[in-house]
Amino acid sequence: MFYNIPTKLFCESSCIANHAADIACYGKKACIVTGKNSSKQNNSLDDMVNALTVIGTEYIIYDQIEENPSVELIMEAVSCVREFEPDFVIGIGGGSPLDASKSIALMLANPGRDKTLLFDIMSDYNAALPVIAVPTTCGTGSEITPYSILTLHDKKTKSSIPHNIFPVLALADPTYLMSASDNILKYTAVDALGHFIESYINSRATVISRMFCEKGMSMWKQVKNILQKTERTDEDYETLLIASSFAGMAISHTGTSLPHGMSYSLTYDCGIPHGKAVGTFLASYIANSDAVNRHAVLTLLGYSDVFGLQKDLKALLGTVEVSRQAYDSYVNEMSQNKRKLASCPFAADSDKVAAIYRESLIEIKN
Ligand code: NAP
Ligand code: FE
């Protein structure tokens, strides 16, 4: 048994203002890392600036984080804020700014090191500056995970950096979700569903990680209902955000599995949003797992068979079109991805990988 989540998490409305004193513990100079627009529209950036003003903390804002941030963007952000010499980093937004804030915090703690440090855990280096995370989507759970997933243009894919950087503090305010479009809510909630499924059907699953998955998957019916609503209540947004954080707690212990590994090429090559790309493979991952896990997961999610889940995912996400050539290369690459294959608790060979692709929501275009 193993439990390790060193993040202090609060989830409530007015969360940032309520916990300004907690923010003050991390120093006198903050670097805020956020996306281009959404944090200005949903007041999360204003709330943070007001809290920092109240506690007398100076700040600098880097607001150019794009979806699926690349190594190059991290280095650009670091070069813009380095001279300010921040004591800590605050990520505000979806998974992209939160993940970026972790990599930026690592690079800021290591002046003089180049981008190779992001993927180097063997040399001597300083621990990342403390990170505070303010999530404004309901899927990645990045506020409570140690992962920072970056786009690698040289490899034409995405990958988690090998450093474990847990935020020290997560301030989750459900009201920030109110500005999110139906698609953002759908895609990010399906990402959280993927975290539950891939953490449960995982060779690293433990009694603790499964505890989060069991609770989270039993919430899926409620989450699905919330996604279908045209008007949502405050409690609905809170439910979405709590489910997302539970899913982050689960993958913090296990990591993800094949659907996430398979999603990265769809995002890189076709620009498919992360949650939609993950959801493309979830039902077929369950269908090709062992009978015990398949039955347990479907029962927790409230389905009698995998077709019910696939039908719901197709209604929520639609399908993804891929060329025959790209499709074949994806199957081939994943069949050789030893790390992701090892995360499956069932025998995952190239036939299994091919079956997961074949039964996914991908349509091959000729
Ligand atoms: P995202 O890429 O952070 O943001 C997607 C879009 O949503 C952006 O256009 C953003 O706008 C907008 N947005 C964010 N919050 C909003 C709000 N409250 N209202 C309106 N628009 C809003 O999306 P994400 O799905 O949350 O994050 C995906 C990234 O997280 C991927 O890179 C994925 O690999 C990573 N991820 C990380 C973990 C982990 O454990 N660390 C787990 C799963 C996935 P702005 O750009 O203007 O902000
Ligand atoms: Fe994810």
mmCIF file of C-alpha atoms in Angstrom, residues 83-362:
data_model
loop_
_atom_site.group_PDB
_atom_site.id
_atom_site.type_symbol
_atom_site.label_atom_id
_atom_site.label_comp_id
_atom_site.label_asym_id
_atom_site.label_seq_id
_atom_site.Cartn_x
_atom_site.Cartn_y
_atom_site.Cartn_z
ATOM 1 C CA GLU A 83 14.804 38.377 -14.214
ATOM 2 C CA PHE A 84 11.908 38.979 -11.834
ATOM 3 C CA GLU A 85 13.307 36.137 -9.648
ATOM 4 C CA PRO A 86 9.986 34.732 -8.380
ATOM 5 C CA ASP A 87 9.808 32.710 -5.148
ATOM 6 C CA PHE A 88 6.903 30.596 -6.389
ATOM 7 C CA VAL A 89 4.718 29.947 -9.442
ATOM 8 C CA ILE A 90 0.922 30.107 -9.713
ATOM 9 C CA GLY A 91 -0.739 28.213 -12.594
ATOM 10 C CA ILE A 92 -4.265 29.353 -13.488
ATOM 11 C CA GLY A 93 -6.407 27.644 -16.144
ATOM 12 C CA GLY A 94 -6.936 24.237 -17.675
ATOM 13 C CA GLY A 95 -4.372 21.457 -17.676
ATOM 14 C CA SER A 96 -2.169 23.309 -20.157
ATOM 15 C CA PRO A 97 -1.281 26.325 -17.939
ATOM 16 C CA LEU A 98 -1.142 24.102 -14.832
ATOM 17 C CA ASP A 99 1.264 21.646 -16.468
ATOM 18 C CA ALA A 100 3.284 24.535 -17.890
ATOM 19 C CA SER A 101 3.575 26.128 -14.430
ATOM 20 C CA LYS A 102 5.258 22.962 -13.098
ATOM 21 C CA SER A 103 7.889 22.844 -15.854
ATOM 22 C CA ILE A 104 8.462 26.611 -15.545
ATOM 23 C CA ALA A 105 8.908 26.215 -11.766
ATOM 24 C CA LEU A 106 11.574 23.559 -12.382
ATOM 25 C CA MET A 107 13.477 25.687 -14.896
ATOM 26 C CA LEU A 108 13.284 28.828 -12.702
ATOM 27 C CA ALA A 109 14.854 26.898 -9.832
ATOM 28 C CA ASN A 110 17.762 25.949 -12.091
ATOM 29 C CA PRO A 111 19.252 29.056 -13.709
ATOM 30 C CA GLY A 112 21.952 28.208 -16.209
ATOM 31 C CA ARG A 113 20.362 24.897 -17.214
ATOM 32 C CA ASP A 114 18.935 24.406 -20.696
ATOM 33 C CA LYS A 115 15.767 22.602 -21.828
ATOM 34 C CA THR A 116 17.405 19.179 -21.529
ATOM 35 C CA LEU A 117 16.829 19.424 -17.755
ATOM 36 C CA LEU A 118 13.107 18.944 -18.385
ATOM 37 C CA PHE A 119 13.771 15.317 -19.362
ATOM 38 C CA ASP A 120 16.824 14.694 -17.157
ATOM 39 C CA ILE A 121 16.439 13.250 -13.668
ATOM 40 C CA MET A 122 19.949 11.825 -13.434
ATOM 41 C CA SER A 123 22.055 14.992 -13.057
ATOM 42 C CA ASP A 124 22.147 17.210 -9.934
ATOM 43 C CA TYR A 125 19.448 19.856 -9.968
ATOM 44 C CA ASN A 126 17.385 21.980 -7.594
ATOM 45 C CA ALA A 127 13.813 21.038 -6.752
ATOM 46 C CA ALA A 128 11.177 23.099 -8.589
ATOM 47 C CA LEU A 129 9.912 26.317 -7.004
ATOM 48 C CA PRO A 130 6.631 25.779 -5.103
ATOM 49 C CA VAL A 131 3.613 25.644 -7.444
ATOM 50 C CA ILE A 132 0.089 26.802 -6.595
ATOM 51 C CA ALA A 133 -2.612 25.525 -8.977
ATOM 52 C CA VAL A 134 -6.006 27.065 -9.779
ATOM 53 C CA PRO A 135 -7.954 24.733 -12.123
ATOM 54 C CA THR A 136 -10.626 26.186 -14.406
ATOM 55 C CA THR A 137 -11.533 23.005 -16.343
ATOM 56 C CA CYS A 138 -12.866 19.737 -14.918
ATOM 57 C CA GLY A 139 -10.684 17.006 -16.338
ATOM 58 C CA THR A 140 -6.951 16.892 -15.940
ATOM 59 C CA GLY A 141 -6.718 16.938 -12.141
ATOM 60 C CA SER A 142 -3.318 18.577 -12.719
ATOM 61 C CA GLU A 143 -3.854 20.616 -9.534
ATOM 62 C CA ILE A 144 -3.318 17.399 -7.551
ATOM 63 C CA THR A 145 -1.000 15.354 -9.811
ATOM 64 C CA PRO A 146 2.805 15.475 -10.160
ATOM 65 C CA TYR A 147 2.631 15.401 -13.973
ATOM 66 C CA SER A 148 3.566 18.046 -16.507
ATOM 67 C CA ILE A 149 2.737 16.949 -20.044
ATOM 68 C CA LEU A 150 4.544 18.766 -22.831
ATOM 69 C CA THR A 151 4.433 18.710 -26.630
ATOM 70 C CA LEU A 152 7.683 17.478 -28.156
ATOM 71 C CA HIS A 153 7.886 18.831 -31.687
ATOM 72 C CA ASP A 154 11.062 16.854 -32.423
ATOM 73 C CA LYS A 155 9.204 13.607 -31.672
ATOM 74 C CA LYS A 156 5.859 14.836 -33.071
ATOM 75 C CA THR A 157 4.010 13.771 -29.912
ATOM 76 C CA LYS A 158 3.416 14.632 -26.251
ATOM 77 C CA SER A 159 5.023 13.221 -23.136
ATOM 78 C CA SER A 160 5.021 13.689 -19.395
ATOM 79 C CA ILE A 161 8.324 15.025 -18.066
ATOM 80 C CA PRO A 162 9.953 12.500 -15.690
ATOM 81 C CA HIS A 163 10.064 14.967 -12.747
ATOM 82 C CA ASN A 164 7.326 14.651 -10.137
ATOM 83 C CA ILE A 165 6.131 18.167 -9.303
ATOM 84 C CA PHE A 166 3.069 18.172 -7.057
ATOM 85 C CA PRO A 167 1.526 21.604 -6.462
ATOM 86 C CA VAL A 168 1.914 22.611 -2.812
ATOM 87 C CA LEU A 169 -1.529 24.223 -2.813
ATOM 88 C CA ALA A 170 -4.589 23.762 -5.062
ATOM 89 C CA LEU A 171 -7.376 26.341 -4.962
ATOM 90 C CA ALA A 172 -10.378 24.957 -6.874
ATOM 91 C CA ASP A 173 -13.342 27.287 -7.298
ATOM 92 C CA PRO A 174 -16.305 25.703 -9.171
ATOM 93 C CA THR A 175 -17.611 29.112 -10.270
ATOM 94 C CA TYR A 176 -14.712 29.390 -12.767
ATOM 95 C CA LEU A 177 -16.271 26.493 -14.712
ATOM 96 C CA MET A 178 -19.367 28.553 -15.457
ATOM 97 C CA SER A 179 -17.703 30.248 -18.419
ATOM 98 C CA ALA A 180 -16.644 26.961 -20.025
ATOM 99 C CA SER A 181 -18.452 25.889 -23.220
ATOM 100 C CA ASP A 182 -20.388 22.626 -23.358
ATOM 101 C CA ASN A 183 -17.555 21.111 -25.388
ATOM 102 C CA ILE A 184 -14.875 22.091 -22.859
ATOM 103 C CA LEU A 185 -16.976 20.598 -20.040
ATOM 104 C CA LYS A 186 -17.669 17.418 -22.053
ATOM 105 C CA TYR A 187 -14.108 16.849 -23.192
ATOM 106 C CA THR A 188 -12.543 17.533 -19.825
ATOM 107 C CA ALA A 189 -15.100 15.401 -17.925
ATOM 108 C CA VAL A 190 -14.324 12.525 -20.316
ATOM 109 C CA ASP A 191 -10.606 13.059 -19.603
ATOM 110 C CA ALA A 192 -11.401 12.556 -15.899
ATOM 111 C CA LEU A 193 -13.416 9.437 -16.796
ATOM 112 C CA GLY A 194 -10.331 8.192 -18.651
ATOM 113 C CA HIS A 195 -8.195 8.791 -15.567
ATOM 114 C CA PHE A 196 -10.561 6.649 -13.472
ATOM 115 C CA ILE A 197 -10.746 3.820 -16.022
ATOM 116 C CA GLU A 198 -7.013 3.786 -16.791
ATOM 117 C CA SER A 199 -6.059 4.017 -13.142
ATOM 118 C CA TYR A 200 -8.434 1.194 -12.190
ATOM 119 C CA ILE A 201 -7.356 -1.096 -15.058
ATOM 120 C CA ASN A 202 -3.678 -0.561 -14.360
ATOM 121 C CA SER A 203 -0.849 -2.802 -13.206
ATOM 122 C CA ARG A 204 0.057 -0.188 -10.555
ATOM 123 C CA ALA A 205 -3.455 -0.002 -9.067
ATOM 124 C CA THR A 206 -3.590 -0.215 -5.264
ATOM 125 C CA VAL A 207 -6.341 -0.306 -2.702
ATOM 126 C CA ILE A 208 -5.928 3.475 -2.273
ATOM 127 C CA SER A 209 -5.960 4.398 -5.972
ATOM 128 C CA ARG A 210 -8.984 2.134 -6.451
ATOM 129 C CA MET A 211 -10.780 3.871 -3.601
ATOM 130 C CA PHE A 212 -10.688 7.131 -5.599
ATOM 131 C CA CYS A 213 -11.701 5.302 -8.795
ATOM 132 C CA GLU A 214 -14.610 3.491 -7.169
ATOM 133 C CA LYS A 215 -16.048 6.718 -5.780
ATOM 134 C CA GLY A 216 -15.388 8.615 -9.008
ATOM 135 C CA MET A 217 -16.795 6.014 -11.389
ATOM 136 C CA SER A 218 -19.936 5.723 -9.291
ATOM 137 C CA MET A 219 -20.408 9.476 -9.980
ATOM 138 C CA TRP A 220 -20.374 8.975 -13.794
ATOM 139 C CA LYS A 221 -24.187 8.726 -14.140
ATOM 140 C CA GLN A 222 -24.533 12.045 -12.312
ATOM 141 C CA VAL A 223 -21.710 13.650 -14.340
ATOM 142 C CA LYS A 224 -23.267 12.441 -17.622
ATOM 143 C CA ASN A 225 -26.582 13.930 -16.568
ATOM 144 C CA ILE A 226 -24.910 17.269 -15.728
ATOM 145 C CA LEU A 227 -23.192 17.327 -19.132
ATOM 146 C CA GLN A 228 -26.558 16.916 -20.879
ATOM 147 C CA LYS A 229 -28.214 19.816 -18.997
ATOM 148 C CA THR A 230 -28.765 23.209 -20.602
ATOM 149 C CA GLU A 231 -28.782 24.965 -17.201
ATOM 150 C CA ARG A 232 -26.425 23.843 -14.456
ATOM 151 C CA THR A 233 -26.469 24.592 -10.730
ATOM 152 C CA ASP A 234 -23.582 25.596 -8.462
ATOM 153 C CA GLU A 235 -23.615 22.043 -7.085
ATOM 154 C CA ASP A 236 -23.318 20.656 -10.623
ATOM 155 C CA TYR A 237 -20.094 22.587 -11.223
ATOM 156 C CA GLU A 238 -18.787 21.489 -7.834
ATOM 157 C CA THR A 239 -19.550 17.842 -8.677
ATOM 158 C CA LEU A 240 -17.621 18.118 -11.967
ATOM 159 C CA LEU A 241 -14.621 19.693 -10.253
ATOM 160 C CA ILE A 242 -14.561 17.222 -7.350
ATOM 161 C CA ALA A 243 -14.788 14.251 -9.743
ATOM 162 C CA SER A 244 -11.856 15.687 -11.697
ATOM 163 C CA SER A 245 -9.738 16.091 -8.550
ATOM 164 C CA PHE A 246 -10.578 12.522 -7.399
ATOM 165 C CA ALA A 247 -9.415 11.294 -10.801
ATOM 166 C CA GLY A 248 -6.178 13.245 -10.358
ATOM 167 C CA MET A 249 -5.691 11.577 -6.958
ATOM 168 C CA ALA A 250 -6.109 8.169 -8.623
ATOM 169 C CA ILE A 251 -3.593 8.737 -11.454
ATOM 170 C CA SER A 252 -1.125 10.370 -9.062
ATOM 171 C CA HIS A 253 -0.613 6.833 -7.724
ATOM 172 C CA THR A 254 -0.793 4.812 -10.936
ATOM 173 C CA GLY A 255 -0.256 6.995 -13.978
ATOM 174 C CA THR A 256 -2.481 6.460 -17.019
ATOM 175 C CA SER A 257 -2.505 3.621 -19.554
ATOM 176 C CA LEU A 258 -3.095 2.886 -23.244
ATOM 177 C CA PRO A 259 -5.929 5.339 -24.043
ATOM 178 C CA HIS A 260 -3.765 8.279 -22.916
ATOM 179 C CA GLY A 261 -0.758 6.894 -24.789
ATOM 180 C CA MET A 262 -2.921 6.470 -27.898
ATOM 181 C CA SER A 263 -4.470 9.931 -27.538
ATOM 182 C CA TYR A 264 -1.226 11.878 -27.894
ATOM 183 C CA SER A 265 -0.781 11.234 -31.642
ATOM 184 C CA LEU A 266 -4.423 12.177 -32.333
ATOM 185 C CA THR A 267 -3.870 15.467 -30.526
ATOM 186 C CA TYR A 268 -0.506 16.157 -32.162
ATOM 187 C CA ASP A 269 -1.421 15.169 -35.729
ATOM 188 C CA CYS A 270 -5.119 16.048 -35.899
ATOM 189 C CA GLY A 271 -5.502 18.760 -33.200
ATOM 190 C CA ILE A 272 -8.113 16.664 -31.354
ATOM 191 C CA PRO A 273 -8.661 18.113 -27.830
ATOM 192 C CA HIS A 274 -7.097 15.968 -25.106
ATOM 193 C CA GLY A 275 -10.300 14.637 -23.483
ATOM 194 C CA LYS A 276 -11.932 13.801 -26.814
ATOM 195 C CA ALA A 277 -8.795 12.001 -27.970
ATOM 196 C CA VAL A 278 -8.689 9.943 -24.754
ATOM 197 C CA GLY A 279 -12.428 9.136 -24.933
ATOM 198 C CA THR A 280 -11.930 7.696 -28.433
ATOM 199 C CA PHE A 281 -10.256 4.645 -26.874
ATOM 200 C CA LEU A 282 -11.947 4.179 -23.484
ATOM 201 C CA ALA A 283 -14.688 1.666 -24.336
ATOM 202 C CA SER A 284 -12.373 -0.436 -26.503
ATOM 203 C CA TYR A 285 -9.726 -0.414 -23.735
ATOM 204 C CA ILE A 286 -12.289 -1.817 -21.293
ATOM 205 C CA ALA A 287 -13.576 -4.316 -23.890
ATOM 206 C CA ASN A 288 -10.060 -5.709 -24.398
ATOM 207 C CA SER A 289 -9.089 -5.893 -20.714
ATOM 208 C CA ASP A 290 -9.541 -9.016 -18.580
ATOM 209 C CA ALA A 291 -13.037 -10.158 -17.581
ATOM 210 C CA VAL A 292 -12.703 -9.271 -13.876
ATOM 211 C CA ASN A 293 -11.647 -5.653 -14.457
ATOM 212 C CA ARG A 294 -14.112 -5.240 -17.324
ATOM 213 C CA HIS A 295 -17.020 -6.361 -15.173
ATOM 214 C CA ALA A 296 -15.925 -4.230 -12.181
ATOM 215 C CA VAL A 297 -15.522 -1.036 -14.214
ATOM 216 C CA LEU A 298 -18.755 -1.404 -16.173
ATOM 217 C CA THR A 299 -20.696 -2.139 -12.983
ATOM 218 C CA LEU A 300 -19.242 0.932 -11.228
ATOM 219 C CA LEU A 301 -20.087 3.106 -14.247
ATOM 220 C CA GLY A 302 -23.638 1.695 -14.352
ATOM 221 C CA TYR A 303 -23.516 -0.218 -17.662
ATOM 222 C CA SER A 304 -24.488 -3.833 -18.342
ATOM 223 C CA ASP A 305 -22.106 -4.042 -21.302
ATOM 224 C CA VAL A 306 -19.419 -2.009 -23.049
ATOM 225 C CA PHE A 307 -21.728 -1.052 -25.936
ATOM 226 C CA GLY A 308 -23.768 1.183 -23.623
ATOM 227 C CA LEU A 309 -20.625 3.145 -22.694
ATOM 228 C CA GLN A 310 -19.455 3.313 -26.319
ATOM 229 C CA LYS A 311 -22.863 4.667 -27.373
ATOM 230 C CA ASP A 312 -22.712 7.395 -24.702
ATOM 231 C CA LEU A 313 -19.125 8.326 -25.606
ATOM 232 C CA LYS A 314 -20.001 8.502 -29.299
ATOM 233 C CA ALA A 315 -22.978 10.756 -28.513
ATOM 234 C CA LEU A 316 -20.771 13.031 -26.383
ATOM 235 C CA LEU A 317 -17.648 13.108 -28.556
ATOM 236 C CA GLY A 318 -18.471 11.952 -32.085
ATOM 237 C CA THR A 319 -15.812 10.094 -34.063
ATOM 238 C CA VAL A 320 -12.294 10.946 -35.258
ATOM 239 C CA GLU A 321 -11.203 10.566 -38.902
ATOM 240 C CA VAL A 322 -7.690 9.296 -39.575
ATOM 241 C CA SER A 323 -5.937 8.259 -42.814
ATOM 242 C CA ARG A 324 -5.044 4.579 -43.319
ATOM 243 C CA GLN A 325 -1.338 5.422 -43.326
ATOM 244 C CA ALA A 326 -1.498 7.333 -40.044
ATOM 245 C CA TYR A 327 -3.687 4.649 -38.476
ATOM 246 C CA ASP A 328 -1.219 1.877 -39.323
ATOM 247 C CA SER A 329 1.691 3.895 -37.965
ATOM 248 C CA TYR A 330 -0.175 4.542 -34.678
ATOM 249 C CA VAL A 331 -0.892 0.819 -34.191
ATOM 250 C CA ASN A 332 2.721 -0.001 -34.943
ATOM 251 C CA GLU A 333 4.171 2.643 -32.593
ATOM 252 C CA MET A 334 1.884 1.752 -29.682
ATOM 253 C CA SER A 335 2.671 -1.959 -30.114
ATOM 254 C CA GLN A 336 6.302 -1.048 -29.330
ATOM 255 C CA ASN A 337 5.616 1.339 -26.433
ATOM 256 C CA LYS A 338 6.929 -0.885 -23.639
ATOM 257 C CA ARG A 339 6.187 1.628 -20.855
ATOM 258 C CA LYS A 340 2.511 2.024 -21.714
ATOM 259 C CA LEU A 341 2.047 -1.703 -22.426
ATOM 260 C CA ALA A 342 3.513 -2.471 -18.989
ATOM 261 C CA SER A 343 0.780 -0.356 -17.376
ATOM 262 C CA CYS A 344 -1.855 -2.887 -18.526
ATOM 263 C CA PRO A 345 -2.666 -5.549 -15.931
ATOM 264 C CA PHE A 346 -3.688 -7.932 -18.755
ATOM 265 C CA ALA A 347 -1.486 -9.395 -21.491
ATOM 266 C CA ALA A 348 -1.186 -6.516 -23.940
ATOM 267 C CA ASP A 349 0.461 -7.638 -27.175
ATOM 268 C CA SER A 350 0.273 -6.214 -30.685
ATOM 269 C CA ASP A 351 -3.003 -8.075 -31.345
ATOM 270 C CA LYS A 352 -4.590 -6.401 -28.312
ATOM 271 C CA VAL A 353 -3.311 -2.988 -29.392
ATOM 272 C CA ALA A 354 -4.729 -3.563 -32.882
ATOM 273 C CA ALA A 355 -8.083 -4.622 -31.378
ATOM 274 C CA ILE A 356 -8.259 -1.505 -29.170
ATOM 275 C CA TYR A 357 -7.700 0.683 -32.244
ATOM 276 C CA ARG A 358 -10.132 -1.364 -34.386
ATOM 277 C CA GLU A 359 -12.949 -1.064 -31.806
ATOM 278 C CA SER A 360 -12.268 2.622 -31.006
ATOM 279 C CA LEU A 361 -14.226 5.653 -32.246
ATOM 280 C CA ILE A 362 -11.714 6.163 -35.086
#
